[in-house]
Amino acid sequence: LSIIIGTVMTMSSSNWLMAWIGLELNMLAILPMISKPKTTRASEATTKYFLTQAIASAMMLLSSTINAWQTGNWDILELKNKFSTTIMALSLMMKMGAAPIHFWLPEVLQGTTLQTALLITTWQKIAPITLMYMISNNIQPTILVSAGILSMIIGGLGGINQTQLRKTMAYSSINNLGWTITIMAFSPNMALMNIFIYIIMTTPIFLMMTSTSMKTLQNLSTTWTTSMTMTLSIALLMLSTSGLPPFTGFMPKMLILNELISQKLTALATLAIMTSLVSLLFYLRITYLIMMLTPPTTTPSSTKWRTQNQKLQPMTMMIPTALFVTHLIPAVPY
């Protein structure tokens, strides 16, 4: 309840202090959820999350205070001071886990449960992205584009060598934030569309990973024996998240590239395509492990997935949306 209230408070406020209080409430509420597993790994993840978010909050407060000192105004839309906007952009990137301040995200996801990992990669990004959307006209495009391209590169390269699915999903999140931040400088509405489509694609992946207790690439090969439909869905969702046509994930990427080219930023669009090819590598590896390798007929490994019947209704509703809504793409003027 506190996490929801904190996010809604931040999204609906027009004053920097209220937005800051909403983010603080949100952060304090999620700390017990991250530390719920009584392990040293979870405690470490909680500490890392708290420290990075606290530093980001302090930077946010510094930025809004300097702006209020210069302009005499605490209004979010009145962030005119260049120094303030730069610090604010960096603090919001730190809050959502975009490069160059992304180091906490893979570690925190690896140290907590899959449900909390889902919460951190989806819901926790909504409030900072809303604030960035509100001040996007005042942030210098160079800062946003540089951070966006860096996030794309790091998200692509970081995920290649991972065997833990939670860390892979963390780098996938960083890569997708790169696309969102890059286009935020030119078309903020498209950035919002991109992040919401990413949330729709990521949620069923995490829900299926939770219902099959899937945590490593090794677990992937034994999931055929649980549910063939679920395994196939994960493979298709991974391809959708990578941005391959004809899946839903292709739609925002195509619109973003179209917008960049129409703004005469062909070199930037080419760079974005090249980085998405790098990230495609680890999505394809997961898909290959699921679909191409022969699943073991006997399972001497620990059968984690023999669990009680789970409620799958939200997951089954989201999978078709996450895969097949490309035909709803608006007409692109050429």
PDB file of N, CA and C in Angstrom, residues 51-136:
ATOM      1  N   LEU A  51      21.319   2.662  -0.058  1.00  0.00           N
ATOM      2  CA  LEU A  51      22.372   3.663  -0.220  1.00  0.00           C
ATOM      3  C   LEU A  51      22.242   4.420  -1.541  1.00  0.00           C
ATOM      4  N   THR A  52      22.029   3.675  -2.644  1.00  0.00           N
ATOM      5  CA  THR A  52      21.927   4.356  -3.951  1.00  0.00           C
ATOM      6  C   THR A  52      20.698   5.260  -3.992  1.00  0.00           C
ATOM      7  N   GLN A  53      19.561   4.758  -3.484  1.00  0.00           N
ATOM      8  CA  GLN A  53      18.333   5.570  -3.522  1.00  0.00           C
ATOM      9  C   GLN A  53      18.452   6.800  -2.607  1.00  0.00           C
ATOM     10  N   ALA A  54      19.137   6.630  -1.475  1.00  0.00           N
ATOM     11  CA  ALA A  54      19.312   7.760  -0.550  1.00  0.00           C
ATOM     12  C   ALA A  54      20.195   8.843  -1.181  1.00  0.00           C
ATOM     13  N   ILE A  55      21.268   8.416  -1.870  1.00  0.00           N
ATOM     14  CA  ILE A  55      22.144   9.383  -2.550  1.00  0.00           C
ATOM     15  C   ILE A  55      21.361  10.107  -3.651  1.00  0.00           C
ATOM     16  N   ALA A  56      20.572   9.341  -4.414  1.00  0.00           N
ATOM     17  CA  ALA A  56      19.764   9.944  -5.487  1.00  0.00           C
ATOM     18  C   ALA A  56      18.757  10.944  -4.913  1.00  0.00           C
ATOM     19  N   SER A  57      18.145  10.594  -3.771  1.00  0.00           N
ATOM     20  CA  SER A  57      17.182  11.506  -3.128  1.00  0.00           C
ATOM     21  C   SER A  57      17.863  12.793  -2.665  1.00  0.00           C
ATOM     22  N   ALA A  58      19.086  12.644  -2.120  1.00  0.00           N
ATOM     23  CA  ALA A  58      19.841  13.822  -1.664  1.00  0.00           C
ATOM     24  C   ALA A  58      20.172  14.732  -2.854  1.00  0.00           C
ATOM     25  N   MET A  59      20.572  14.113  -3.985  1.00  0.00           N
ATOM     26  CA  MET A  59      20.868  14.901  -5.197  1.00  0.00           C
ATOM     27  C   MET A  59      19.621  15.622  -5.697  1.00  0.00           C
ATOM     28  N   MET A  60      18.485  14.937  -5.599  1.00  0.00           N
ATOM     29  CA  MET A  60      17.218  15.512  -6.045  1.00  0.00           C
ATOM     30  C   MET A  60      16.854  16.732  -5.197  1.00  0.00           C
ATOM     31  N   LEU A  61      17.046  16.583  -3.893  1.00  0.00           N
ATOM     32  CA  LEU A  61      16.740  17.675  -2.964  1.00  0.00           C
ATOM     33  C   LEU A  61      17.682  18.859  -3.202  1.00  0.00           C
ATOM     34  N   LEU A  62      18.961  18.538  -3.449  1.00  0.00           N
ATOM     35  CA  LEU A  62      19.952  19.588  -3.742  1.00  0.00           C
ATOM     36  C   LEU A  62      19.547  20.356  -5.002  1.00  0.00           C
ATOM     37  N   SER A  63      19.187  19.619  -6.052  1.00  0.00           N
ATOM     38  CA  SER A  63      18.818  20.230  -7.327  1.00  0.00           C
ATOM     39  C   SER A  63      17.611  21.154  -7.176  1.00  0.00           C
ATOM     40  N   SER A  64      16.543  20.638  -6.518  1.00  0.00           N
ATOM     41  CA  SER A  64      15.320  21.451  -6.377  1.00  0.00           C
ATOM     42  C   SER A  64      15.553  22.650  -5.458  1.00  0.00           C
ATOM     43  N   THR A  65      16.422  22.501  -4.435  1.00  0.00           N
ATOM     44  CA  THR A  65      16.726  23.615  -3.520  1.00  0.00           C
ATOM     45  C   THR A  65      17.484  24.723  -4.251  1.00  0.00           C
ATOM     46  N   ILE A  66      18.490  24.331  -5.063  1.00  0.00           N
ATOM     47  CA  ILE A  66      19.253  25.326  -5.832  1.00  0.00           C
ATOM     48  C   ILE A  66      18.321  26.071  -6.785  1.00  0.00           C
ATOM     49  N   ASN A  67      17.417  25.312  -7.431  1.00  0.00           N
ATOM     50  CA  ASN A  67      16.480  25.937  -8.359  1.00  0.00           C
ATOM     51  C   ASN A  67      15.541  26.908  -7.634  1.00  0.00           C
ATOM     52  N   ALA A  68      15.070  26.501  -6.443  1.00  0.00           N
ATOM     53  CA  ALA A  68      14.174  27.368  -5.660  1.00  0.00           C
ATOM     54  C   ALA A  68      14.916  28.623  -5.188  1.00  0.00           C
ATOM     55  N   TRP A  69      16.187  28.454  -4.875  1.00  0.00           N
ATOM     56  CA  TRP A  69      17.032  29.576  -4.423  1.00  0.00           C
ATOM     57  C   TRP A  69      17.230  30.583  -5.571  1.00  0.00           C
ATOM     58  N   GLN A  70      17.401  30.055  -6.792  1.00  0.00           N
ATOM     59  CA  GLN A  70      17.627  30.919  -7.954  1.00  0.00           C
ATOM     60  C   GLN A  70      16.331  31.557  -8.458  1.00  0.00           C
ATOM     61  N   THR A  71      15.237  30.769  -8.478  1.00  0.00           N
ATOM     62  CA  THR A  71      14.005  31.254  -9.123  1.00  0.00           C
ATOM     63  C   THR A  71      12.894  31.587  -8.128  1.00  0.00           C
ATOM     64  N   GLY A  72      13.040  31.137  -6.879  1.00  0.00           N
ATOM     65  CA  GLY A  72      12.004  31.364  -5.876  1.00  0.00           C
ATOM     66  C   GLY A  72      10.763  30.527  -6.107  1.00  0.00           C
ATOM     67  N   ASN A  73      10.952  29.363  -6.772  1.00  0.00           N
ATOM     68  CA  ASN A  73       9.804  28.553  -7.159  1.00  0.00           C
ATOM     69  C   ASN A  73      10.102  27.070  -6.952  1.00  0.00           C
ATOM     70  N   TRP A  74       9.165  26.343  -6.313  1.00  0.00           N
ATOM     71  CA  TRP A  74       9.344  24.894  -6.098  1.00  0.00           C
ATOM     72  C   TRP A  74       8.576  24.067  -7.133  1.00  0.00           C
ATOM     73  N   ASP A  75       7.985  24.729  -8.107  1.00  0.00           N
ATOM     74  CA  ASP A  75       7.165  24.027  -9.101  1.00  0.00           C
ATOM     75  C   ASP A  75       8.031  23.103  -9.970  1.00  0.00           C
ATOM     76  N   ILE A  76       7.528  21.890 -10.229  1.00  0.00           N
ATOM     77  CA  ILE A  76       8.301  20.909 -11.005  1.00  0.00           C
ATOM     78  C   ILE A  76       8.562  21.414 -12.427  1.00  0.00           C
ATOM     79  N   LEU A  77       7.555  22.034 -13.038  1.00  0.00           N
ATOM     80  CA  LEU A  77       7.697  22.486 -14.429  1.00  0.00           C
ATOM     81  C   LEU A  77       8.593  23.710 -14.564  1.00  0.00           C
ATOM     82  N   GLU A  78       8.934  24.344 -13.437  1.00  0.00           N
ATOM     83  CA  GLU A  78       9.748  25.565 -13.481  1.00  0.00           C
ATOM     84  C   GLU A  78      11.222  25.297 -13.200  1.00  0.00           C
ATOM     85  N   LEU A  79      11.698  24.099 -13.485  1.00  0.00           N
ATOM     86  CA  LEU A  79      13.114  23.766 -13.239  1.00  0.00           C
ATOM     87  C   LEU A  79      13.949  24.341 -14.383  1.00  0.00           C
ATOM     88  N   LYS A  80      14.344  25.604 -14.248  1.00  0.00           N
ATOM     89  CA  LYS A  80      14.985  26.310 -15.370  1.00  0.00           C
ATOM     90  C   LYS A  80      16.511  26.356 -15.262  1.00  0.00           C
ATOM     91  N   ASN A  81      17.028  26.257 -14.045  1.00  0.00           N
ATOM     92  CA  ASN A  81      18.473  26.354 -13.835  1.00  0.00           C
ATOM     93  C   ASN A  81      19.185  25.159 -14.481  1.00  0.00           C
ATOM     94  N   LYS A  82      20.175  25.418 -15.348  1.00  0.00           N
ATOM     95  CA  LYS A  82      20.847  24.327 -16.082  1.00  0.00           C
ATOM     96  C   LYS A  82      21.572  23.362 -15.148  1.00  0.00           C
ATOM     97  N   PHE A  83      22.232  23.912 -14.135  1.00  0.00           N
ATOM     98  CA  PHE A  83      22.938  23.087 -13.149  1.00  0.00           C
ATOM     99  C   PHE A  83      21.940  22.153 -12.440  1.00  0.00           C
ATOM    100  N   SER A  84      20.782  22.734 -12.053  1.00  0.00           N
ATOM    101  CA  SER A  84      19.747  21.955 -11.359  1.00  0.00           C
ATOM    102  C   SER A  84      19.190  20.836 -12.239  1.00  0.00           C
ATOM    103  N   THR A  85      18.931  21.168 -13.518  1.00  0.00           N
ATOM    104  CA  THR A  85      18.346  20.140 -14.406  1.00  0.00           C
ATOM    105  C   THR A  85      19.315  18.986 -14.622  1.00  0.00           C
ATOM    106  N   THR A  86      20.614  19.295 -14.721  1.00  0.00           N
ATOM    107  CA  THR A  86      21.616  18.234 -14.923  1.00  0.00           C
ATOM    108  C   THR A  86      21.671  17.312 -13.706  1.00  0.00           C
ATOM    109  N   ILE A  87      21.733  17.904 -12.510  1.00  0.00           N
ATOM    110  CA  ILE A  87      21.775  17.084 -11.283  1.00  0.00           C
ATOM    111  C   ILE A  87      20.485  16.271 -11.150  1.00  0.00           C
ATOM    112  N   MET A  88      19.344  16.896 -11.469  1.00  0.00           N
ATOM    113  CA  MET A  88      18.056  16.202 -11.364  1.00  0.00           C
ATOM    114  C   MET A  88      18.000  15.028 -12.339  1.00  0.00           C
ATOM    115  N   ALA A  89      18.464  15.237 -13.565  1.00  0.00           N
ATOM    116  CA  ALA A  89      18.467  14.147 -14.560  1.00  0.00           C
ATOM    117  C   ALA A  89      19.319  12.983 -14.069  1.00  0.00           C
ATOM    118  N   LEU A  90      20.496  13.300 -13.514  1.00  0.00           N
ATOM    119  CA  LEU A  90      21.381  12.236 -13.000  1.00  0.00           C
ATOM    120  C   LEU A  90      20.746  11.495 -11.819  1.00  0.00           C
ATOM    121  N   SER A  91      20.084  12.249 -10.926  1.00  0.00           N
ATOM    122  CA  SER A  91      19.475  11.601  -9.758  1.00  0.00           C
ATOM    123  C   SER A  91      18.317  10.693 -10.184  1.00  0.00           C
ATOM    124  N   LEU A  92      17.538  11.125 -11.189  1.00  0.00           N
ATOM    125  CA  LEU A  92      16.428  10.280 -11.663  1.00  0.00           C
ATOM    126  C   LEU A  92      16.948   9.034 -12.379  1.00  0.00           C
ATOM    127  N   MET A  93      18.054   9.198 -13.120  1.00  0.00           N
ATOM    128  CA  MET A  93      18.669   8.021 -13.767  1.00  0.00           C
ATOM    129  C   MET A  93      19.177   7.039 -12.713  1.00  0.00           C
ATOM    130  N   MET A  94      19.720   7.578 -11.635  1.00  0.00           N
ATOM    131  CA  MET A  94      20.209   6.738 -10.536  1.00  0.00           C
ATOM    132  C   MET A  94      19.033   6.004  -9.881  1.00  0.00           C
ATOM    133  N   LYS A  95      17.897   6.708  -9.741  1.00  0.00           N
ATOM    134  CA  LYS A  95      16.700   6.106  -9.130  1.00  0.00           C
ATOM    135  C   LYS A  95      16.198   4.926  -9.952  1.00  0.00           C
ATOM    136  N   MET A  96      16.219   5.092 -11.298  1.00  0.00           N
ATOM    137  CA  MET A  96      15.644   4.024 -12.138  1.00  0.00           C
ATOM    138  C   MET A  96      16.674   2.979 -12.566  1.00  0.00           C
ATOM    139  N   GLY A  97      17.943   3.246 -12.332  1.00  0.00           N
ATOM    140  CA  GLY A  97      18.965   2.239 -12.629  1.00  0.00           C
ATOM    141  C   GLY A  97      19.500   2.297 -14.040  1.00  0.00           C
ATOM    142  N   ALA A  98      19.569   3.510 -14.620  1.00  0.00           N
ATOM    143  CA  ALA A  98      20.139   3.653 -15.967  1.00  0.00           C
ATOM    144  C   ALA A  98      21.639   3.922 -15.854  1.00  0.00           C
ATOM    145  N   ALA A  99      22.388   3.579 -16.917  1.00  0.00           N
ATOM    146  CA  ALA A  99      23.824   3.859 -16.922  1.00  0.00           C
ATOM    147  C   ALA A  99      24.019   5.366 -16.928  1.00  0.00           C
ATOM    148  N   PRO A 100      25.099   5.910 -16.393  1.00  0.00           N
ATOM    149  CA  PRO A 100      26.274   5.231 -15.850  1.00  0.00           C
ATOM    150  C   PRO A 100      26.156   4.841 -14.370  1.00  0.00           C
ATOM    151  N   ILE A 101      24.973   5.007 -13.764  1.00  0.00           N
ATOM    152  CA  ILE A 101      24.849   4.682 -12.328  1.00  0.00           C
ATOM    153  C   ILE A 101      23.915   3.481 -12.191  1.00  0.00           C
ATOM    154  N   HIS A 102      24.274   2.408 -12.888  1.00  0.00           N
ATOM    155  CA  HIS A 102      23.401   1.232 -12.961  1.00  0.00           C
ATOM    156  C   HIS A 102      23.890   0.088 -12.084  1.00  0.00           C
ATOM    157  N   PHE A 103      25.046   0.220 -11.446  1.00  0.00           N
ATOM    158  CA  PHE A 103      25.724  -0.933 -10.822  1.00  0.00           C
ATOM    159  C   PHE A 103      24.871  -1.641  -9.773  1.00  0.00           C
ATOM    160  N   TRP A 104      23.981  -0.899  -9.109  1.00  0.00           N
ATOM    161  CA  TRP A 104      23.195  -1.513  -8.028  1.00  0.00           C
ATOM    162  C   TRP A 104      22.122  -2.468  -8.546  1.00  0.00           C
ATOM    163  N   LEU A 105      21.600  -2.230  -9.748  1.00  0.00           N
ATOM    164  CA  LEU A 105      20.407  -2.962 -10.201  1.00  0.00           C
ATOM    165  C   LEU A 105      20.603  -4.479 -10.330  1.00  0.00           C
ATOM    166  N   PRO A 106      21.638  -4.968 -11.066  1.00  0.00           N
ATOM    167  CA  PRO A 106      21.814  -6.431 -11.150  1.00  0.00           C
ATOM    168  C   PRO A 106      22.046  -7.077  -9.785  1.00  0.00           C
ATOM    169  N   GLU A 107      22.810  -6.394  -8.922  1.00  0.00           N
ATOM    170  CA  GLU A 107      23.128  -6.958  -7.601  1.00  0.00           C
ATOM    171  C   GLU A 107      21.883  -7.065  -6.725  1.00  0.00           C
ATOM    172  N   VAL A 108      21.052  -6.021  -6.752  1.00  0.00           N
ATOM    173  CA  VAL A 108      19.841  -6.027  -5.929  1.00  0.00           C
ATOM    174  C   VAL A 108      18.868  -7.106  -6.418  1.00  0.00           C
ATOM    175  N   LEU A 109      18.697  -7.207  -7.733  1.00  0.00           N
ATOM    176  CA  LEU A 109      17.774  -8.228  -8.272  1.00  0.00           C
ATOM    177  C   LEU A 109      18.248  -9.633  -7.933  1.00  0.00           C
ATOM    178  N   GLN A 110      19.576  -9.841  -7.990  1.00  0.00           N
ATOM    179  CA  GLN A 110      20.106 -11.169  -7.710  1.00  0.00           C
ATOM    180  C   GLN A 110      19.931 -11.552  -6.244  1.00  0.00           C
ATOM    181  N   GLY A 111      19.870 -10.537  -5.366  1.00  0.00           N
ATOM    182  CA  GLY A 111      19.812 -10.841  -3.933  1.00  0.00           C
ATOM    183  C   GLY A 111      18.420 -10.999  -3.377  1.00  0.00           C
ATOM    184  N   THR A 112      17.395 -10.765  -4.198  1.00  0.00           N
ATOM    185  CA  THR A 112      16.033 -10.807  -3.660  1.00  0.00           C
ATOM    186  C   THR A 112      15.170 -11.839  -4.395  1.00  0.00           C
ATOM    187  N   THR A 113      13.885 -11.917  -4.016  1.00  0.00           N
ATOM    188  CA  THR A 113      12.993 -12.910  -4.638  1.00  0.00           C
ATOM    189  C   THR A 113      12.547 -12.429  -6.020  1.00  0.00           C
ATOM    190  N   LEU A 114      11.964 -13.351  -6.798  1.00  0.00           N
ATOM    191  CA  LEU A 114      11.532 -13.005  -8.153  1.00  0.00           C
ATOM    192  C   LEU A 114      10.379 -11.995  -8.142  1.00  0.00           C
ATOM    193  N   GLN A 115       9.495 -12.109  -7.136  1.00  0.00           N
ATOM    194  CA  GLN A 115       8.364 -11.158  -7.069  1.00  0.00           C
ATOM    195  C   GLN A 115       8.861  -9.728  -6.826  1.00  0.00           C
ATOM    196  N   THR A 116       9.829  -9.599  -5.904  1.00  0.00           N
ATOM    197  CA  THR A 116      10.376  -8.262  -5.612  1.00  0.00           C
ATOM    198  C   THR A 116      11.174  -7.753  -6.810  1.00  0.00           C
ATOM    199  N   ALA A 117      11.873  -8.672  -7.501  1.00  0.00           N
ATOM    200  CA  ALA A 117      12.621  -8.283  -8.705  1.00  0.00           C
ATOM    201  C   ALA A 117      11.664  -7.719  -9.754  1.00  0.00           C
ATOM    202  N   LEU A 118      10.491  -8.337  -9.870  1.00  0.00           N
ATOM    203  CA  LEU A 118       9.470  -7.834 -10.806  1.00  0.00           C
ATOM    204  C   LEU A 118       9.051  -6.416 -10.423  1.00  0.00           C
ATOM    205  N   LEU A 119       8.862  -6.210  -9.130  1.00  0.00           N
ATOM    206  CA  LEU A 119       8.432  -4.903  -8.623  1.00  0.00           C
ATOM    207  C   LEU A 119       9.486  -3.828  -8.921  1.00  0.00           C
ATOM    208  N   ILE A 120      10.768  -4.177  -8.709  1.00  0.00           N
ATOM    209  CA  ILE A 120      11.852  -3.201  -8.906  1.00  0.00           C
ATOM    210  C   ILE A 120      12.007  -2.858 -10.391  1.00  0.00           C
ATOM    211  N   THR A 121      11.880  -3.869 -11.277  1.00  0.00           N
ATOM    212  CA  THR A 121      12.094  -3.592 -12.710  1.00  0.00           C
ATOM    213  C   THR A 121      10.888  -2.937 -13.372  1.00  0.00           C
ATOM    214  N   THR A 122       9.715  -2.975 -12.740  1.00  0.00           N
ATOM    215  CA  THR A 122       8.534  -2.383 -13.388  1.00  0.00           C
ATOM    216  C   THR A 122       7.992  -1.190 -12.592  1.00  0.00           C
ATOM    217  N   TRP A 123       7.309  -1.452 -11.485  1.00  0.00           N
ATOM    218  CA  TRP A 123       6.609  -0.393 -10.740  1.00  0.00           C
ATOM    219  C   TRP A 123       7.548   0.714 -10.263  1.00  0.00           C
ATOM    220  N   GLN A 124       8.742   0.331  -9.783  1.00  0.00           N
ATOM    221  CA  GLN A 124       9.658   1.318  -9.197  1.00  0.00           C
ATOM    222  C   GLN A 124      10.214   2.300 -10.236  1.00  0.00           C
ATOM    223  N   LYS A 125      10.041   1.994 -11.511  1.00  0.00           N
ATOM    224  CA  LYS A 125      10.557   2.891 -12.555  1.00  0.00           C
ATOM    225  C   LYS A 125       9.533   3.969 -12.930  1.00  0.00           C
ATOM    226  N   ILE A 126       8.259   3.736 -12.560  1.00  0.00           N
ATOM    227  CA  ILE A 126       7.186   4.634 -13.028  1.00  0.00           C
ATOM    228  C   ILE A 126       7.359   6.057 -12.491  1.00  0.00           C
ATOM    229  N   ALA A 127       7.608   6.192 -11.169  1.00  0.00           N
ATOM    230  CA  ALA A 127       7.704   7.533 -10.563  1.00  0.00           C
ATOM    231  C   ALA A 127       8.861   8.360 -11.135  1.00  0.00           C
ATOM    232  N   PRO A 128      10.121   7.825 -11.164  1.00  0.00           N
ATOM    233  CA  PRO A 128      11.206   8.652 -11.727  1.00  0.00           C
ATOM    234  C   PRO A 128      10.999   8.994 -13.199  1.00  0.00           C
ATOM    235  N   ILE A 129      10.426   8.052 -13.980  1.00  0.00           N
ATOM    236  CA  ILE A 129      10.216   8.336 -15.405  1.00  0.00           C
ATOM    237  C   ILE A 129       9.151   9.424 -15.582  1.00  0.00           C
ATOM    238  N   THR A 130       8.128   9.426 -14.701  1.00  0.00           N
ATOM    239  CA  THR A 130       7.108  10.482 -14.758  1.00  0.00           C
ATOM    240  C   THR A 130       7.744  11.846 -14.502  1.00  0.00           C
ATOM    241  N   LEU A 131       8.629  11.915 -13.496  1.00  0.00           N
ATOM    242  CA  LEU A 131       9.306  13.186 -13.194  1.00  0.00           C
ATOM    243  C   LEU A 131      10.202  13.618 -14.362  1.00  0.00           C
ATOM    244  N   MET A 132      10.909  12.661 -14.960  1.00  0.00           N
ATOM    245  CA  MET A 132      11.772  12.986 -16.097  1.00  0.00           C
ATOM    246  C   MET A 132      10.935  13.476 -17.282  1.00  0.00           C
ATOM    247  N   TYR A 133       9.761  12.870 -17.448  1.00  0.00           N
ATOM    248  CA  TYR A 133       8.833  13.290 -18.508  1.00  0.00           C
ATOM    249  C   TYR A 133       8.410  14.748 -18.300  1.00  0.00           C
ATOM    250  N   MET A 134       8.164  15.109 -17.032  1.00  0.00           N
ATOM    251  CA  MET A 134       7.686  16.463 -16.730  1.00  0.00           C
ATOM    252  C   MET A 134       8.760  17.527 -16.955  1.00  0.00           C
ATOM    253  N   ILE A 135      10.032  17.144 -16.770  1.00  0.00           N
ATOM    254  CA  ILE A 135      11.098  18.155 -16.940  1.00  0.00           C
ATOM    255  C   ILE A 135      11.882  17.939 -18.246  1.00  0.00           C
ATOM    256  N   SER A 136      11.376  17.058 -19.131  1.00  0.00           N
ATOM    257  CA  SER A 136      12.145  16.697 -20.333  1.00  0.00           C
ATOM    258  C   SER A 136      12.441  17.896 -21.235  1.00  0.00           C
TER     259      SER A 136
END
